[in-house]
Every structure is written in structure tokens, then in C-alpha cells.
């Protein structure tokens, strides 16, 4: 019933550093931005905007799976925001609470596929740009028949939306890069492995990031936040599917590009910095 080809952004040409402490495989390039985020199922607009603004998305799937996060679920909302509902992929954690994201497995894939298709169709079939959304769903729905990895489906759902918006960046797996211990050190090592001079951080990591590992690698840190009005008013709560279905890929790309343009000039190769008004210790994954 569902036909499509999943087209991940990951390329075979990426050469990760041999150790977390080694230098980047590529010389740092000015204004190259890196975002590090767990695979999310049809991500929120705040998450997708951060990835869109980056030249590299490092898929962080070798950390602990969290059921209350967005790794296997998305919140759908109607165009008038009068209805909201969770869309979840039934997921088994083979190692209990210590299961890593890439180890999580889909249970009842046929049922999950049907429910995913039905719920999204129910919410957005009457929206002006539903045909574009429906087409983007095809490769994601196909994956339920070829893999039982929750992370693979979530990553594909994000890549499908980025493709729809014309993103030109590259996706890299965190498992392909050797890193050192420490939360912030790990993020700095991952960023450095791409040759990026800037790390985009959102609100999720603002509570814990230590900037020294980034300073040591001459990586700028920019606190990424979205506006709170217009199409952005519920962007930290509901899936990007809502905006795509209602205003369409072309108009949404314009919004994202304008937001991207406000961050890129703040990336400085020599010093870790924060945007005006952001906390002095902040980051996001």
C-alpha cells in the first residue's frame, strides 16, 4: 500500500576522528554550524528549525532512551489547535531503562504503521498542503515493513521533513565518532569531528552545558531559540506536520531560512559565544 524510498542524508564520505581527543578530519570552515539531536518522530517545529539552520545534524542515538521524550512519539494538533493527540510508536526496551536509543525496537509494526497513517490523515487531510505531507510520509511508512528499529523510523521521519523543506545539510551518526567522557566534552568532540566552528544549542541543554570544552576547540556556541508568535506559537509543543500541512513547504522554508540567517552571523571561529539574552551556560542536544 505504501511505496517510497527512504533517502537519508548520511554520506559515506564522512570520515570521523579516530579518537575523541584527536583533531577534526577536516579543517574548520567558517560559519559551518552543527546541531546534535536525538532522532525524533515527526519533530516539533523548534527542533526542525534548529536542524534546518545547521550544516550538520549529528544523530545522537547512542544515549539512553527516554519514554517521556519525543524519540518514539509526536504530538499532533488540529489547524485551530482545538484538538491535540499523541501519536506513539509502540516500543520495546530490551535492556530496560538502560536501553540506548538505537537498541529500542518497534512492537506490532503493522499496527503502528496503520495507526501512524490513519492519525496523520485524520488530522491533516483537509489542510491546503496535505498532498505534500502525504507524499513525504510514504518512505517513512515503508520502513515499518523493513526495520524494527524505532530510531530508524524516527530519523527517517525527520529526514523526510527536512527533504520536503529543501535542507542541504548532512546527517552523521554519533556512533561513528569516538568521543571522550563527560556530557559537554562529548558534544564538543562530536561538533569538532564535522569541522564545524559553531554549535547550535536549544533549550534542552541550557541547564547543563559547560562551555570550556568548546572554547578549547575554538567552537562558538549559539543558544538557539524560536520566536513565540505567529506560526511559532506552539512550535515547542506540536509536530511540524501542522505547519507543513497548513502553510506549506515553500512558505515554511522561508520562515526557517530567515531564522537561520539571524544565527549564522553570530558564529565566531575563535570564541564560544551566546546570543544576546541567553543564559551564560547553555546548550541543547
Coordinates of C-alpha atoms in Angstrom, one line a residue:
X1 CA 0.0 0.0 0.0
X2 CA 2.8 2.4 0.9
X3 CA 5.5 3.0 -1.6
X4 CA 8.5 5.2 -1.4
X5 CA 12.3 5.2 -0.9
X6 CA 13.9 6.5 2.2
X7 CA 16.7 8.9 1.3
X8 CA 18.9 9.6 4.3
X9 CA 21.3 12.5 4.3
X10 CA 24.2 10.4 5.6
X11 CA 27.0 10.0 3.1
X12 CA 29.8 7.5 3.0
X13 CA 32.4 10.3 2.5
X14 CA 32.3 11.4 6.1
X15 CA 35.5 10.5 8.0
X16 CA 35.1 10.7 11.8
X17 CA 38.0 11.4 14.0
X18 CA 39.9 8.3 15.2
X19 CA 39.6 9.4 18.9
X20 CA 37.6 12.0 20.7
X21 CA 40.7 13.9 21.5
X22 CA 42.2 14.0 18.0
X23 CA 41.8 16.9 15.7
X24 CA 39.0 17.2 13.2
X25 CA 39.3 15.2 10.0
X26 CA 38.6 18.4 8.1
X27 CA 40.0 21.9 8.6
X28 CA 37.4 24.1 10.3
X29 CA 35.3 26.0 7.8
X30 CA 34.0 29.5 8.8
X31 CA 30.3 29.6 9.6
X32 CA 29.8 25.8 9.5
X33 CA 27.1 25.0 12.0
X34 CA 26.5 21.7 13.8
X35 CA 23.3 20.6 15.6
X36 CA 23.3 17.4 17.8
X37 CA 19.9 15.9 18.5
X38 CA 18.3 12.6 19.2
X39 CA 16.1 11.1 16.5
X40 CA 12.6 12.4 17.0
X41 CA 9.3 11.2 15.4
X42 CA 8.0 13.9 13.2
X43 CA 9.7 16.5 15.3
X44 CA 8.4 19.8 16.7
X45 CA 9.0 23.0 14.8
X46 CA 11.6 24.1 17.3
X47 CA 13.7 21.0 16.8
X48 CA 13.3 21.0 13.0
X49 CA 14.2 24.7 12.8
X50 CA 17.5 24.0 14.7
X51 CA 18.4 21.2 12.4
X52 CA 17.5 23.3 9.3
X53 CA 19.8 26.0 10.4
X54 CA 22.7 23.6 10.7
X55 CA 25.1 22.3 8.1
X56 CA 25.4 19.0 10.0
X57 CA 22.9 17.1 12.1
X58 CA 24.6 14.6 14.3
X59 CA 22.0 12.0 15.2
X60 CA 22.5 11.2 18.9
X61 CA 21.2 7.6 19.2
X62 CA 23.8 6.1 21.5
X63 CA 22.4 7.6 24.7
X64 CA 19.6 6.3 26.9
X65 CA 16.1 6.0 25.5
X66 CA 13.6 8.2 27.4
X67 CA 9.9 7.2 27.1
X68 CA 8.7 10.7 28.1
X69 CA 10.7 12.3 25.3
X70 CA 10.0 12.5 21.6
X71 CA 12.1 9.6 20.3
X72 CA 9.0 7.5 19.6
X73 CA 6.2 9.9 19.7
X74 CA 4.9 13.2 18.3
X75 CA 2.0 15.5 19.4
X76 CA -0.5 16.2 16.6
X77 CA -2.7 19.3 16.7
X78 CA -5.6 20.4 14.5
X79 CA -5.3 23.6 12.5
X80 CA -7.3 25.6 15.0
X81 CA -5.4 24.0 17.9
X82 CA -8.7 22.8 19.4
X83 CA -7.6 19.1 19.4
X84 CA -4.3 17.6 20.3
X85 CA -3.3 13.9 20.4
X86 CA -0.1 11.9 20.9
X87 CA 1.0 9.7 18.0
X88 CA 3.2 7.0 19.5
X89 CA 5.2 4.0 18.1
X90 CA 4.8 1.1 20.4
X91 CA 8.4 0.4 21.6
X92 CA 10.2 -2.4 23.5
X93 CA 13.3 -1.6 25.5
X94 CA 15.3 -4.9 25.5
X95 CA 17.6 -3.7 28.3
X96 CA 15.0 -1.9 30.4
X97 CA 15.7 1.6 31.4
X98 CA 19.4 1.3 30.3
X99 CA 18.4 0.7 26.7
X100 CA 20.1 3.0 24.3
X101 CA 18.0 4.8 21.6
X102 CA 19.4 2.7 18.7
X103 CA 18.6 -0.5 20.7
X104 CA 14.9 0.2 21.1
X105 CA 12.6 -2.0 19.0
X106 CA 9.1 -1.5 17.5
X107 CA 6.4 -3.9 18.6
X108 CA 3.4 -4.6 16.4
X109 CA 4.9 -2.8 13.3
X110 CA 1.8 -3.4 11.2
X111 CA -0.5 -1.8 13.7
X112 CA 1.9 1.1 14.3
X113 CA 2.1 1.7 10.5
X114 CA -1.7 1.8 10.2
X115 CA -2.1 4.0 13.2
X116 CA 0.5 6.4 12.1
X117 CA -1.0 6.8 8.6
X118 CA -4.6 7.0 10.0
X119 CA -4.0 9.6 12.7
X120 CA -2.0 11.9 10.4
X121 CA -4.6 11.5 7.7
X122 CA -7.3 12.3 10.2
X123 CA -5.7 15.5 11.4
X124 CA -4.4 17.0 8.1
X125 CA -6.4 15.5 5.2
X126 CA -8.4 18.8 4.9
X127 CA -5.4 21.1 5.1
X128 CA -4.3 23.0 2.0
X129 CA -1.0 21.3 1.7
X130 CA -2.0 17.8 2.7
X131 CA -0.8 16.2 -0.7
X132 CA 2.8 17.3 0.0
X133 CA 2.6 15.9 3.6
X134 CA 1.1 12.7 2.4
X135 CA 3.8 12.2 -0.2
X136 CA 6.5 12.8 2.4
X137 CA 5.0 10.1 4.6
X138 CA 5.5 7.3 2.1
X139 CA 9.1 6.4 2.7
X140 CA 8.6 6.6 6.5
X141 CA 5.6 4.3 6.4
X142 CA 7.5 1.8 4.2
X143 CA 10.1 1.5 6.9
X144 CA 7.7 -0.3 9.3
X145 CA 7.9 -3.2 6.9
X146 CA 11.7 -3.4 6.7
X147 CA 13.1 -2.5 10.1
X148 CA 12.0 -2.9 13.7
X149 CA 14.3 -0.1 14.9
X150 CA 12.4 2.7 16.4
X151 CA 15.3 5.1 15.9
X152 CA 15.5 4.4 12.2
X153 CA 11.8 5.3 11.7
X154 CA 12.1 8.4 13.8
X155 CA 15.3 9.5 12.0
X156 CA 13.6 8.8 8.6
X157 CA 10.6 10.9 9.7
X158 CA 12.8 13.9 10.4
X159 CA 14.8 13.4 7.2
X160 CA 11.6 13.3 5.2
X161 CA 10.5 16.7 6.6
X162 CA 14.0 18.2 6.0
X163 CA 13.9 16.9 2.4
X164 CA 10.5 18.5 1.9
X165 CA 12.0 21.8 3.1
X166 CA 15.0 21.5 0.8
X167 CA 17.6 21.2 3.5
X168 CA 21.1 20.8 2.0
X169 CA 22.9 19.6 5.1
X170 CA 24.5 16.3 6.0
X171 CA 23.4 13.7 8.6
X172 CA 26.0 11.9 10.7
X173 CA 25.6 9.2 13.3
X174 CA 27.1 9.8 16.7
X175 CA 28.1 6.1 16.8
X176 CA 30.6 6.8 14.0
X177 CA 32.6 9.2 16.1
X178 CA 34.9 8.5 19.0
X179 CA 34.4 10.8 21.9
X180 CA 35.6 11.4 25.5
X181 CA 33.6 11.1 28.7
X182 CA 31.6 14.0 30.0
X183 CA 28.4 15.4 28.7
X184 CA 29.7 18.6 27.4
X185 CA 33.0 17.1 26.3
X186 CA 31.1 14.6 24.2
X187 CA 29.1 17.3 22.4
X188 CA 32.3 19.3 21.8
X189 CA 34.1 16.3 20.3
X190 CA 31.1 15.4 18.1
X191 CA 30.9 19.0 16.8
X192 CA 34.7 19.2 16.2
X193 CA 34.6 15.9 14.2
X194 CA 32.5 17.6 11.5
X195 CA 34.9 20.5 11.2
X196 CA 32.2 23.0 12.3
X197 CA 33.1 26.2 14.0
X198 CA 29.7 26.7 15.5
X199 CA 27.4 24.6 17.7
X200 CA 23.7 25.4 17.8
X201 CA 22.1 24.7 21.2
X202 CA 18.5 24.9 22.1
X203 CA 16.7 25.0 25.4
X204 CA 17.1 21.3 26.3
X205 CA 20.8 21.6 27.1
X206 CA 20.7 25.1 28.5
X207 CA 20.6 23.7 32.0
X208 CA 23.9 21.7 31.9
X209 CA 26.3 22.7 29.1
X210 CA 29.8 23.6 30.2
X211 CA 31.5 25.9 27.6
X212 CA 35.1 25.1 28.3
X213 CA 35.3 22.0 26.0
X214 CA 34.0 24.2 23.2
X215 CA 36.4 27.1 24.0
X216 CA 39.3 24.6 23.9
X217 CA 38.3 23.7 20.3
X218 CA 37.6 27.3 19.2
X219 CA 33.9 26.4 18.7
X220 CA 31.3 29.0 19.1
X221 CA 28.1 28.1 21.0
X222 CA 24.9 29.9 19.9
X223 CA 21.8 29.4 22.0
X224 CA 19.1 28.6 19.5
X225 CA 15.5 29.7 20.3
X226 CA 12.5 30.2 18.1
X227 CA 10.1 33.2 18.2
X228 CA 6.8 32.8 20.1
X229 CA 4.3 34.4 17.9
X230 CA 2.6 33.5 14.5
X231 CA 3.4 30.1 13.2
X232 CA 5.9 29.6 16.1
X233 CA 3.4 30.0 18.9
X234 CA 3.1 26.2 19.5
X235 CA 6.4 25.3 17.9
X236 CA 7.8 23.8 21.1
X237 CA 4.8 21.6 21.6
X238 CA 3.4 20.1 18.4
X239 CA 4.8 18.4 15.4
X240 CA 6.0 20.3 12.3
X241 CA 3.4 18.4 10.4
X242 CA 0.9 21.1 11.4
X243 CA 2.8 24.0 9.9
X244 CA 3.7 22.0 6.8
X245 CA 0.1 21.0 6.1
X246 CA -1.4 24.4 6.7
X247 CA 1.1 26.9 5.2
X248 CA 3.0 24.5 3.0
X249 CA 6.7 23.6 2.5
X250 CA 7.6 26.7 0.4
X251 CA 6.3 29.3 2.9
X252 CA 7.7 27.4 5.9
X253 CA 11.1 27.2 4.3
X254 CA 11.0 31.0 4.1
X255 CA 10.4 31.3 7.8
X256 CA 13.1 28.8 8.6
X257 CA 15.6 30.5 6.3
X258 CA 15.0 33.9 7.8
X259 CA 15.5 32.4 11.3
X260 CA 18.7 30.7 10.1
X261 CA 20.0 34.0 8.8
X262 CA 19.8 35.5 12.3
X263 CA 22.1 32.9 13.8
X264 CA 24.8 32.4 11.1
X265 CA 26.5 35.8 11.6
X266 CA 26.9 35.0 15.3
X267 CA 29.1 32.0 14.7
X268 CA 32.7 33.1 15.5
X269 CA 35.6 30.7 14.9
X270 CA 37.7 31.7 17.9
X271 CA 35.4 32.1 20.8
X272 CA 32.4 30.3 22.3
X273 CA 29.6 32.9 22.5
X274 CA 25.9 33.1 23.3
X275 CA 23.3 35.1 21.6
X276 CA 22.1 38.3 23.4
X277 CA 19.6 37.5 26.2
X278 CA 20.5 33.8 26.5
X279 CA 22.0 32.2 29.7
X280 CA 25.7 32.2 30.1
X281 CA 25.8 28.4 30.3
X282 CA 23.5 26.9 27.7
X283 CA 23.2 24.3 25.0
X284 CA 20.9 21.7 23.6
X285 CA 21.1 18.3 22.1

